PDB file of C-alpha atoms in Angstrom:
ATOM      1  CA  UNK A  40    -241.217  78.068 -11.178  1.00 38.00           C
ATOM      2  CA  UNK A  41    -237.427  78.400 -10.909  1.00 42.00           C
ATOM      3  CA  UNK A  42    -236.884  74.428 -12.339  1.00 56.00           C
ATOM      4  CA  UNK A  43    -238.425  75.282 -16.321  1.00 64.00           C
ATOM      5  CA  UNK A  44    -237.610  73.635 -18.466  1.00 57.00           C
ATOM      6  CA  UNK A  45    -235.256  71.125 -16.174  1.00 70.00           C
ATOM      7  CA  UNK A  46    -235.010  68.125 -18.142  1.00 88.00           C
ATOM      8  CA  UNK A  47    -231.685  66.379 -18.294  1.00 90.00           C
ATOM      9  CA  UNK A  48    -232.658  63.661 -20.858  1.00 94.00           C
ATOM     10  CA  UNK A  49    -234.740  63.783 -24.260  1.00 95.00           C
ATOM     11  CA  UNK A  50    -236.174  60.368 -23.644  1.00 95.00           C
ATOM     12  CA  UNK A  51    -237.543  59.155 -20.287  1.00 94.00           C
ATOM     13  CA  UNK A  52    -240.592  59.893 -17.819  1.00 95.00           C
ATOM     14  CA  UNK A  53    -243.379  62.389 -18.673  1.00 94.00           C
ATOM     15  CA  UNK A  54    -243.027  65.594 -16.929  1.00 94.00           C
ATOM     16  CA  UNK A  55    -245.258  68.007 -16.051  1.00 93.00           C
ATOM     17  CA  UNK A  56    -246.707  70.470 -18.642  1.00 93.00           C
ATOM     18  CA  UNK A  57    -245.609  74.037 -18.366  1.00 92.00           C
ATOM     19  CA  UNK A  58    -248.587  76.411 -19.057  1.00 91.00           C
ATOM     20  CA  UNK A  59    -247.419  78.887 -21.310  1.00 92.00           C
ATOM     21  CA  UNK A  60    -249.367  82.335 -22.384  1.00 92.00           C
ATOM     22  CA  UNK A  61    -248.007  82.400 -25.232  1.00 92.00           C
ATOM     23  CA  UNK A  62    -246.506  78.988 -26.683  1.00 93.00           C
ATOM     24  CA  UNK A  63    -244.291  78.324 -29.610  1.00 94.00           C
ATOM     25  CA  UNK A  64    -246.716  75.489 -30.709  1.00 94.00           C
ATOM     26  CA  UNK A  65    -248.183  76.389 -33.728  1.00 93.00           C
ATOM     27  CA  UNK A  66    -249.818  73.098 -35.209  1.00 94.00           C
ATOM     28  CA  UNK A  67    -250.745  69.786 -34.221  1.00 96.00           C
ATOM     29  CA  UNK A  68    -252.297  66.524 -35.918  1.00 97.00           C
ATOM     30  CA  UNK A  69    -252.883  63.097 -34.774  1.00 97.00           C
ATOM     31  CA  UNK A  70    -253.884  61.021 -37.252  1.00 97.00           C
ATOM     32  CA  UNK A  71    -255.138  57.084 -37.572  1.00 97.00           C
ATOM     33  CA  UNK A  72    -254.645  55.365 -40.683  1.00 95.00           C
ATOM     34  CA  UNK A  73    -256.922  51.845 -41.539  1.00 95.00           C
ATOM     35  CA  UNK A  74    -257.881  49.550 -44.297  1.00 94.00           C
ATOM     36  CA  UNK A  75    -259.453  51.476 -46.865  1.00 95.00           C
ATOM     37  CA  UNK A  76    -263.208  51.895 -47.228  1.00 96.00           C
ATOM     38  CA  UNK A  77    -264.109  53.209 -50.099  1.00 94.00           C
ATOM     39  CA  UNK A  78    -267.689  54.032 -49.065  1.00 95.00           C
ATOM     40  CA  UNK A  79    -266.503  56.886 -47.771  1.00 95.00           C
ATOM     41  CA  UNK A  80    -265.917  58.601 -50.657  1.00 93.00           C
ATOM     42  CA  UNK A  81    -269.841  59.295 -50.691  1.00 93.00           C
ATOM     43  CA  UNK A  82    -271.528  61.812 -49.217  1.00 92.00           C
ATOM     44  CA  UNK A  83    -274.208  60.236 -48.592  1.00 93.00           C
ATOM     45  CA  UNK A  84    -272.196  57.378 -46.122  1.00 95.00           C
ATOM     46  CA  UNK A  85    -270.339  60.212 -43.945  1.00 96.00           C
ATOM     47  CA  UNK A  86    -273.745  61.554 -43.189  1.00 96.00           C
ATOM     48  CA  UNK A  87    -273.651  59.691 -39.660  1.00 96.00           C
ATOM     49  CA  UNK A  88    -270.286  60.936 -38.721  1.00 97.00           C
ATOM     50  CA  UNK A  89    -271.229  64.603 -39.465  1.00 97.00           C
ATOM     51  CA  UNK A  90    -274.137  64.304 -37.335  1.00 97.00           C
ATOM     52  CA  UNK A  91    -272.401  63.232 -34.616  1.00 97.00           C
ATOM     53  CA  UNK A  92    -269.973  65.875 -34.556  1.00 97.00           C
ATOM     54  CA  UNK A  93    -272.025  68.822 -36.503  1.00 96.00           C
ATOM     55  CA  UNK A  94    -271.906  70.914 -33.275  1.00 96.00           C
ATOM     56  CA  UNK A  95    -268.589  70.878 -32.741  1.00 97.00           C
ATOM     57  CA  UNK A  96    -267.651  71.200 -36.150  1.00 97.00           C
ATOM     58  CA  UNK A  97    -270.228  72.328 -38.474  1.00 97.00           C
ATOM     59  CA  UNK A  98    -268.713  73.688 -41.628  1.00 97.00           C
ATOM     60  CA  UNK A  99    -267.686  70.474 -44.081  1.00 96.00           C
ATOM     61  CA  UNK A 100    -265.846  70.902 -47.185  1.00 95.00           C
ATOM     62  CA  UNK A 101    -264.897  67.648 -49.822  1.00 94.00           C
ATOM     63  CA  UNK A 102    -261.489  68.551 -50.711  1.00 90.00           C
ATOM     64  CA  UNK A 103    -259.681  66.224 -53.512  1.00 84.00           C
ATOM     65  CA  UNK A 104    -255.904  64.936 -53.063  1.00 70.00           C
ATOM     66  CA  UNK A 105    -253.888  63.310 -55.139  1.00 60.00           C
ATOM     67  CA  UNK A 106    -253.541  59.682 -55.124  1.00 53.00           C
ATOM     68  CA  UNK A 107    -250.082  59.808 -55.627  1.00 53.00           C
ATOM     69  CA  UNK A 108    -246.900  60.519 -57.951  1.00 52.00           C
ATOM     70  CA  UNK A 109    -245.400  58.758 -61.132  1.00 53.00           C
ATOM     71  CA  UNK A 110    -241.802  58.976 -62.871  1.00 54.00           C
ATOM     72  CA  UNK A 111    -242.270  59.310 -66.331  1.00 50.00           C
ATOM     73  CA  UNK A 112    -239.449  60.408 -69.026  1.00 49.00           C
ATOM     74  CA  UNK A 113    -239.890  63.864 -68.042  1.00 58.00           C
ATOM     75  CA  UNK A 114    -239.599  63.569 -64.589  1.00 57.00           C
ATOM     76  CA  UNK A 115    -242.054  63.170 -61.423  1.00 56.00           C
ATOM     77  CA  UNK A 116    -245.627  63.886 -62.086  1.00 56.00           C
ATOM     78  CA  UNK A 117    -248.600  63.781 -59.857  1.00 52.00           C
ATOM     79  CA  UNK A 118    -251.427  60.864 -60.919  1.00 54.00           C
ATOM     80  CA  UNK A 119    -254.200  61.863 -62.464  1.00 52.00           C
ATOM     81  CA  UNK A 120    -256.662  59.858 -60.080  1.00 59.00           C
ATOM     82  CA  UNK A 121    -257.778  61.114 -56.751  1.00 75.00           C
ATOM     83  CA  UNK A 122    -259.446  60.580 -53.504  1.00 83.00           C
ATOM     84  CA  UNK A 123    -261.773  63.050 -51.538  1.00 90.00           C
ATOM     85  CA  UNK A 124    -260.924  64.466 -48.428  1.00 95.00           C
ATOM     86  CA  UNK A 125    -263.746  65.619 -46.156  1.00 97.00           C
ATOM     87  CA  UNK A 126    -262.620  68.274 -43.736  1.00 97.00           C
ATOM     88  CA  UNK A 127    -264.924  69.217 -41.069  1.00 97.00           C
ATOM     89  CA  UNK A 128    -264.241  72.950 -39.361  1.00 97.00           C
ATOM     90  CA  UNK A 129    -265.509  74.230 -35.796  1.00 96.00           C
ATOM     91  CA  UNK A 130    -264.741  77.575 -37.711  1.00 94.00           C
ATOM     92  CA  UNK A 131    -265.456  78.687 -41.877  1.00 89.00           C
ATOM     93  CA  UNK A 132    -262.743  80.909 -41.279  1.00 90.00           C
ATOM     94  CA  UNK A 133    -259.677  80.691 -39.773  1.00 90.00           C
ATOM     95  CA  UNK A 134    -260.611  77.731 -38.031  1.00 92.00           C
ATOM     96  CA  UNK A 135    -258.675  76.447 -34.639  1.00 95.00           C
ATOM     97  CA  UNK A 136    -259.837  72.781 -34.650  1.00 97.00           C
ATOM     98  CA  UNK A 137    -260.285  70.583 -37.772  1.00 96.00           C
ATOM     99  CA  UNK A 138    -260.760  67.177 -38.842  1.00 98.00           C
ATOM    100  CA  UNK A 139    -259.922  65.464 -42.123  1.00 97.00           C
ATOM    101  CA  UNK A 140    -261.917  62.150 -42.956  1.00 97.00           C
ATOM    102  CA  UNK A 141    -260.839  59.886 -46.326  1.00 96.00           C
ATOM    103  CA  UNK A 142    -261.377  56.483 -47.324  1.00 96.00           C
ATOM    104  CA  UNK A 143    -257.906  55.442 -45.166  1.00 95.00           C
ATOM    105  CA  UNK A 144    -257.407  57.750 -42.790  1.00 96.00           C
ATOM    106  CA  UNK A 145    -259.176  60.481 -39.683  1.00 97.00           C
ATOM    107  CA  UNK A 146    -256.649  63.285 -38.718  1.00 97.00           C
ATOM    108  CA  UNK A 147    -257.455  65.770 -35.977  1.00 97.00           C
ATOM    109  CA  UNK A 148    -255.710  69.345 -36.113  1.00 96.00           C
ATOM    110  CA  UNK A 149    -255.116  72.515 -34.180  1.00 96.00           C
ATOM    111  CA  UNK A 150    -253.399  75.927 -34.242  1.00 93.00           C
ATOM    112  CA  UNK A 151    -254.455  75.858 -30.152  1.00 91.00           C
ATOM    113  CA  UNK A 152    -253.063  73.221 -27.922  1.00 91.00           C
ATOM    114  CA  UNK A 153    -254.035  73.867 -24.499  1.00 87.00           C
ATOM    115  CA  UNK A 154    -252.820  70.625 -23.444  1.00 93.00           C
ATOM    116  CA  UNK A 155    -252.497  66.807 -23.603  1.00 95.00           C
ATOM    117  CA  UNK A 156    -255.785  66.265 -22.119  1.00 96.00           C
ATOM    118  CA  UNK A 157    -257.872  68.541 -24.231  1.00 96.00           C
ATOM    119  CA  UNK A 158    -256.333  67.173 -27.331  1.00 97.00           C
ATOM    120  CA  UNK A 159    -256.471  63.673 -26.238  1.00 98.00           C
ATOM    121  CA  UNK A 160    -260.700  64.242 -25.222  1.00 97.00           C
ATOM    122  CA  UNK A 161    -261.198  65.312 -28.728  1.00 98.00           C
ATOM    123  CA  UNK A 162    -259.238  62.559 -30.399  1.00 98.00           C
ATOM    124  CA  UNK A 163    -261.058  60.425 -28.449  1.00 98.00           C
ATOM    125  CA  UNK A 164    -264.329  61.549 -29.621  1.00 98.00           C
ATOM    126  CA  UNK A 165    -263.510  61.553 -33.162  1.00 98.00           C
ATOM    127  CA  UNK A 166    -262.242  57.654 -32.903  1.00 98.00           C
ATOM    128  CA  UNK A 167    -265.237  56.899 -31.191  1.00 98.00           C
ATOM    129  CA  UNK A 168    -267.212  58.151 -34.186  1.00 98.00           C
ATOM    130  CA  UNK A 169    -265.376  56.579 -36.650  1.00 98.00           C
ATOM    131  CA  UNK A 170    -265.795  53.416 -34.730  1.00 97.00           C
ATOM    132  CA  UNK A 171    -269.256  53.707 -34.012  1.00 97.00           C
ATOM    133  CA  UNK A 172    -270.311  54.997 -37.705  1.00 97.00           C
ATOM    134  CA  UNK A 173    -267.827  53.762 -40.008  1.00 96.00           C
ATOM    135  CA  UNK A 174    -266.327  50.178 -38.143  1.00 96.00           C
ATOM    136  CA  UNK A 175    -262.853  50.198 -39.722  1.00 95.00           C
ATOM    137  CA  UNK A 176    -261.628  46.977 -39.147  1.00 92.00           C
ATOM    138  CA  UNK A 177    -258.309  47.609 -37.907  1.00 94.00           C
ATOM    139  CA  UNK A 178    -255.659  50.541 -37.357  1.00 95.00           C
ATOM    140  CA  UNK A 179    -252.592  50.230 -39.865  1.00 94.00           C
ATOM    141  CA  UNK A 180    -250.962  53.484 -38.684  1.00 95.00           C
ATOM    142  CA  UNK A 181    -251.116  56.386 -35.693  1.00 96.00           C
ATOM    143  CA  UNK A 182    -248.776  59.013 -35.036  1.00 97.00           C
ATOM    144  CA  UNK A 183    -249.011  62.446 -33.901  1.00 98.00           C
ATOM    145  CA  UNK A 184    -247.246  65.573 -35.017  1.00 97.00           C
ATOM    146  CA  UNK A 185    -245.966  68.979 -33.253  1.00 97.00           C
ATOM    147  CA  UNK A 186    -244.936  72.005 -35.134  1.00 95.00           C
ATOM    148  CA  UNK A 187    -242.678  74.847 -32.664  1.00 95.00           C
ATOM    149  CA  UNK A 188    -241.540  77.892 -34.534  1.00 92.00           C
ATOM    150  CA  UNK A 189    -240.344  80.728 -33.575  1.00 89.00           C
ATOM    151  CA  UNK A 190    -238.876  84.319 -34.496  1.00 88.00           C
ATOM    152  CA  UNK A 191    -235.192  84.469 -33.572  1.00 84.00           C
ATOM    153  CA  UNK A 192    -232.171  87.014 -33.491  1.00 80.00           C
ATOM    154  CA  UNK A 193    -228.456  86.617 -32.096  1.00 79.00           C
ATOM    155  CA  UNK A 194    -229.401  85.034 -28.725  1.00 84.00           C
ATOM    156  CA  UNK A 195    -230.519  81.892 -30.309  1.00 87.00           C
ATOM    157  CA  UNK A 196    -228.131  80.452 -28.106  1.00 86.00           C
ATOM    158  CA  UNK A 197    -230.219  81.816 -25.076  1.00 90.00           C
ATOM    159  CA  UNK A 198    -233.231  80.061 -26.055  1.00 92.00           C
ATOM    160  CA  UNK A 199    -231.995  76.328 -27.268  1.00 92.00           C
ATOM    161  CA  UNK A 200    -229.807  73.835 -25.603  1.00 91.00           C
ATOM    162  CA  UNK A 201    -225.924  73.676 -27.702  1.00 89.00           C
ATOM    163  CA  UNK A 202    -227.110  69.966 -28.957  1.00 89.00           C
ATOM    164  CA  UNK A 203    -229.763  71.300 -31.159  1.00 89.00           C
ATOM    165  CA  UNK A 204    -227.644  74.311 -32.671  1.00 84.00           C
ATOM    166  CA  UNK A 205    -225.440  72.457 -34.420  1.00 78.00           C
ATOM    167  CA  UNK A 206    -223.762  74.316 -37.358  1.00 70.00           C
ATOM    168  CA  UNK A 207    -225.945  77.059 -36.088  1.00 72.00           C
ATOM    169  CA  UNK A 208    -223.722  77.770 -32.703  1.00 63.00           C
ATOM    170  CA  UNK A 209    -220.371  77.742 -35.046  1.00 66.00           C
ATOM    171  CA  UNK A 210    -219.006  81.255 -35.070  1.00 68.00           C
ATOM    172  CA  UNK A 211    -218.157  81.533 -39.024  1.00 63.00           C
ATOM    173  CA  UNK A 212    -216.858  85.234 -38.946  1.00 63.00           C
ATOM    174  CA  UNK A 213    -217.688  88.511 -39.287  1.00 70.00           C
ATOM    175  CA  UNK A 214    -217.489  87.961 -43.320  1.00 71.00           C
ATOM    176  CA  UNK A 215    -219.938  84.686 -42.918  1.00 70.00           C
ATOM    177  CA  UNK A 216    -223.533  84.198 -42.592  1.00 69.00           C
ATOM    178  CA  UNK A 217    -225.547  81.423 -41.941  1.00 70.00           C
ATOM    179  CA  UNK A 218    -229.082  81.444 -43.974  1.00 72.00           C
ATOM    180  CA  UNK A 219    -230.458  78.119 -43.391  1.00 73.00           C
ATOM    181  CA  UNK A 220    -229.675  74.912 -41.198  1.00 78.00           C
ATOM    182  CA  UNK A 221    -231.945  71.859 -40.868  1.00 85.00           C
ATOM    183  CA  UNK A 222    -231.266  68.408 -38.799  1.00 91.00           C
ATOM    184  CA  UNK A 223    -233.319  65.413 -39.922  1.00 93.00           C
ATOM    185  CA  UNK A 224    -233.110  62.750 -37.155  1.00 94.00           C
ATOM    186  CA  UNK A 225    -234.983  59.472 -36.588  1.00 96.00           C
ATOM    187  CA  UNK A 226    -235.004  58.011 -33.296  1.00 96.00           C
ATOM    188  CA  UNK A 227    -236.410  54.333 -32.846  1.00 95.00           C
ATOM    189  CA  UNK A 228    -238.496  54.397 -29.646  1.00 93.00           C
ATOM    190  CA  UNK A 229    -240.179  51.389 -27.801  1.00 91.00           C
ATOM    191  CA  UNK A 230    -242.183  50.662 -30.653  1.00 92.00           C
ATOM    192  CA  UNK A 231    -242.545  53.823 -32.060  1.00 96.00           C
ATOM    193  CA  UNK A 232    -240.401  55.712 -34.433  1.00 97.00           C
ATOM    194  CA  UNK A 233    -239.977  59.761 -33.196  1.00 97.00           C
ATOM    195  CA  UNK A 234    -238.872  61.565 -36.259  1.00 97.00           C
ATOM    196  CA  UNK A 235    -237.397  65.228 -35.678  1.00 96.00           C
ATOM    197  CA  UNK A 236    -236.407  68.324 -38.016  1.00 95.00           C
ATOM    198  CA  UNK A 237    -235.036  71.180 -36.363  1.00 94.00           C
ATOM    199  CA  UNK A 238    -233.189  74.098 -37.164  1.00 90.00           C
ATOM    200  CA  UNK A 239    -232.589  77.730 -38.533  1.00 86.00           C
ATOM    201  CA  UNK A 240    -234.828  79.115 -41.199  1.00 86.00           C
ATOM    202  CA  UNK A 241    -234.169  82.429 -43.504  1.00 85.00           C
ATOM    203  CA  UNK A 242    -236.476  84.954 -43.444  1.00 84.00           C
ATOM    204  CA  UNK A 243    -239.809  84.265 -46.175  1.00 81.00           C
ATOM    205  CA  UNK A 244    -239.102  80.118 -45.876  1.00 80.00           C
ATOM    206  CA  UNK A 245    -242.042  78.200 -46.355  1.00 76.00           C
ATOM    207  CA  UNK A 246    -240.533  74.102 -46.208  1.00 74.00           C
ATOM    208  CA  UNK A 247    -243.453  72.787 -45.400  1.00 78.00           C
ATOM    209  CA  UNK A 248    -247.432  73.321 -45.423  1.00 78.00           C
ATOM    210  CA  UNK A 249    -247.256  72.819 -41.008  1.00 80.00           C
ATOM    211  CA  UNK A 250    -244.615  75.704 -40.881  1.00 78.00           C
ATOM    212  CA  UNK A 251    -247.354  78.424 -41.750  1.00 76.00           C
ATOM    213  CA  UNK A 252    -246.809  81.240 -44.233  1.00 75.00           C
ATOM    214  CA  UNK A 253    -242.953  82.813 -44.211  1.00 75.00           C
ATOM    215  CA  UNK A 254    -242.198  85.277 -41.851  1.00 79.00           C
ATOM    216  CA  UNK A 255    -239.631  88.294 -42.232  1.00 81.00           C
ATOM    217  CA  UNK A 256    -237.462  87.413 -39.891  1.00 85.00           C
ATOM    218  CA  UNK A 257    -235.028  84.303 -39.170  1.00 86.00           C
ATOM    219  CA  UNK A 258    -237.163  81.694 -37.295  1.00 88.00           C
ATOM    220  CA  UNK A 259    -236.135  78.430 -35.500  1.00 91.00           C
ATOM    221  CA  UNK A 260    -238.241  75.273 -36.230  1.00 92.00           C
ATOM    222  CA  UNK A 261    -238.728  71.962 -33.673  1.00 96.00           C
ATOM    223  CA  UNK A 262    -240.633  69.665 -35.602  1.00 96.00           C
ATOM    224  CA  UNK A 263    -241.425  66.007 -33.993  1.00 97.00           C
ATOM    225  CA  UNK A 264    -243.164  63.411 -35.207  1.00 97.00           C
ATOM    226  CA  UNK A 265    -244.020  60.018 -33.318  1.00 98.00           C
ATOM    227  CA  UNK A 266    -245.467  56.927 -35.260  1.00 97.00           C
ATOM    228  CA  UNK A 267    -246.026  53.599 -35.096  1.00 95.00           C
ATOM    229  CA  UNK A 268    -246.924  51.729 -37.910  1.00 90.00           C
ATOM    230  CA  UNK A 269    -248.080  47.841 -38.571  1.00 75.00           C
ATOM    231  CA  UNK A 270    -250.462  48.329 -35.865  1.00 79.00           C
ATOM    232  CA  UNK A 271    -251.961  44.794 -34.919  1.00 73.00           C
ATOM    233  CA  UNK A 272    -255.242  44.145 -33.781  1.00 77.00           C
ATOM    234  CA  UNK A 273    -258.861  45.705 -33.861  1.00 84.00           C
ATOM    235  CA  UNK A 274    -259.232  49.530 -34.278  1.00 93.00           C
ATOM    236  CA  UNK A 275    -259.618  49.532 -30.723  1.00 95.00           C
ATOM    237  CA  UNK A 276    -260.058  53.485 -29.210  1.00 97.00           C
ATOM    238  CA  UNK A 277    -258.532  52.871 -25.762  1.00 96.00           C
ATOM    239  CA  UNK A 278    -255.589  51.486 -26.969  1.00 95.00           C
ATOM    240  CA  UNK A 279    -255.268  54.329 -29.730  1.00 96.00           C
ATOM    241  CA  UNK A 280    -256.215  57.374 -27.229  1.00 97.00           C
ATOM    242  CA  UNK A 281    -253.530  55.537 -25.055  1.00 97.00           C
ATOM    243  CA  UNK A 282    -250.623  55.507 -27.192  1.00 96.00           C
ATOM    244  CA  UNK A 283    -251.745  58.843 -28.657  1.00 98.00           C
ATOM    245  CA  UNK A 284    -251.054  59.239 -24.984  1.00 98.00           C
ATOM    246  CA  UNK A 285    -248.039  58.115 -24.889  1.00 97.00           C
ATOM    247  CA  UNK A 286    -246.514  60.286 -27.957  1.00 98.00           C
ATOM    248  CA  UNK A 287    -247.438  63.391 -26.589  1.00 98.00           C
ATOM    249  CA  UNK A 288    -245.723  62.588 -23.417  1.00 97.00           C
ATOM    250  CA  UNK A 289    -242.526  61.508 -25.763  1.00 98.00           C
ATOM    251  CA  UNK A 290    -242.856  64.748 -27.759  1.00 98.00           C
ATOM    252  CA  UNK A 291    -243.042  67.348 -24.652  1.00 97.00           C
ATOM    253  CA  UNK A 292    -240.123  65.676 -22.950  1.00 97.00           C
ATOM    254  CA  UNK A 293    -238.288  66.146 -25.925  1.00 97.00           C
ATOM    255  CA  UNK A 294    -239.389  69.748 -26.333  1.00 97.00           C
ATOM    256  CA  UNK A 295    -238.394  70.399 -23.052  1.00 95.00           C
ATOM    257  CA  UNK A 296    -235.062  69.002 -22.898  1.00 95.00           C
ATOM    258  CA  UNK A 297    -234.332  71.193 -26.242  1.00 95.00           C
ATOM    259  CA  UNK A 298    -235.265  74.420 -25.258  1.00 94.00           C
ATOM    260  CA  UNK A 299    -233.576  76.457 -21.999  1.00 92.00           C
ATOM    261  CA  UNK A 300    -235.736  78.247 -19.641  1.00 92.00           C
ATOM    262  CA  UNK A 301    -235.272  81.308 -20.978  1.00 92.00           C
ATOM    263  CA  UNK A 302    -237.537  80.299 -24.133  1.00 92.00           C
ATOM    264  CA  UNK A 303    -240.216  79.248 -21.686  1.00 93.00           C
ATOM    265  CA  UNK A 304    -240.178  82.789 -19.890  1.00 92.00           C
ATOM    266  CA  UNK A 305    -240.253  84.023 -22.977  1.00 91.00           C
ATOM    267  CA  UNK A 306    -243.421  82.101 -24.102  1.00 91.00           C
ATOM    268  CA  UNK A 307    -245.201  83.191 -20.752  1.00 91.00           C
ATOM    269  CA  UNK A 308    -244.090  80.554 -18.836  1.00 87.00           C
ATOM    270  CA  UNK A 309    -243.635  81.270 -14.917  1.00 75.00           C
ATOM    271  CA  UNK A 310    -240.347  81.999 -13.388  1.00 51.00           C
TER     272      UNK A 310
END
């Protein structure tokens, strides 16, 4: 495939997916936010959901998080008051696909993407058992996530496009080096917002829960994150699956016009 990664413009028309063997991808989440309903903080009222998707995912854990934070005198301090989380695994170990249920919110998660349409099946079948088993009245929030990271030496340059080095592609000396370089961008899109961190991390970073554990060596982190929120109407699957959809489609275009082939090749794409 001699035209990877052959995207002249960040924004636009989808474009074909590029299978990769071995893709830079390491997490995403969609997730649906609604009016809160604060029967399912039993366990007893997410009985019907698990049943529904117990095959798929048949190790559930109740996980607590924190309502939210407070400044006090001495600082910022998490509340004392908290909300379960229920997280439903297709593995107790290790798992590849998860979702997280809670009173205002259903997130799905992967360490796998295979692609848009395998992600987009499952989402689907998790809204459709929300909908069916819980009825939230409305959708207040959707957006969907990618994580990219990957280990990097001195050919950076080989494997991004210049407009995503930044400082990174500055050439500070032989008496200078740079340990750590993060963009934070917001683009307003259609509707949507697409929110993007990229950039150079030392070796051992951990910024961010989604970034996984730090590795030893400098890595380079696309992060992208498409939401709309003051979503009107009925929690309505279609239209969620759709614009689910919809950022994907936003979010590879992107990833392709920031990367060159070479990364692609790298990742097992075709040549």
């Amino acid at each position: 495939m001699s035209n990877l990664g052959a995207v002249s413009t960040p924004f636009g028309e989808p474009v074909e997916e590029v299978p990769l063997t071995d893709p830079p991808l390491i997490t995403a989440i969609a997730q649906v936010q609604f009016p809160p309903v604060a029967s399912l903080a039993r366990e007893d009222f997410i009985g019907p959901f698990q049943e529904r998707i117990r095959s798929q995912y048949p190790f559930l854990e109740r996980e607590e998080q924190t309502v939210g934070i407070e400044l006090t005198s001495e600082g910022i301090r998490a509340q004392t008051g908290s909300t379960p989380v229920w997280r439903f695994r297709d593995r107790q170990h290790e798992p590849i696909w998860n979702i997280s249920l809670a009173p205002s919110f259903v997130a799905l998660d992967t360490v796998f993407y295979p692609s848009h349409a395998e992600f987009l099946f499952r989402l689907r079948e998790v809204l459709r058992t929300l909908q069916d088993t819980v009825e939230p009245s409305a959708c207040t929030r959707i957006g969907l996530r990618h994580v990219d990271r990957l280990e990097v030496g001195p050919d950076l340059g080989d494997l991004v496009r210049p407009e995503m080095l930044g400082v990174v592609g500055v050439d500070y000396g032989a008496d200078v080096g740079l340990i750590h370089a993060l963009s934070d961008t917001l683009f307003r899109h259609g509707d949507a917002v697409l929110h993007g961190r990229w950039g150079l991390l030392p070796p051992n970073a951990v910024l961010d829960s989604l970034y996984g554990p730090g590795i030893e060596s400098p890595s380079w982190v696309l992060d992208l994150d498409m939401y709309a929120e003051d979503v009107e109407g009925a929690f309505d699957v279609d239209d969620l699956v759709n614009m689910a959809e919809h950022f994907a489609q936003s979010i590879y275009r992107f990833f392709l016009w920031a990367v060159r082939p070479e990364l692609l090749r790298r990742c097992g794409g075709n040549a």
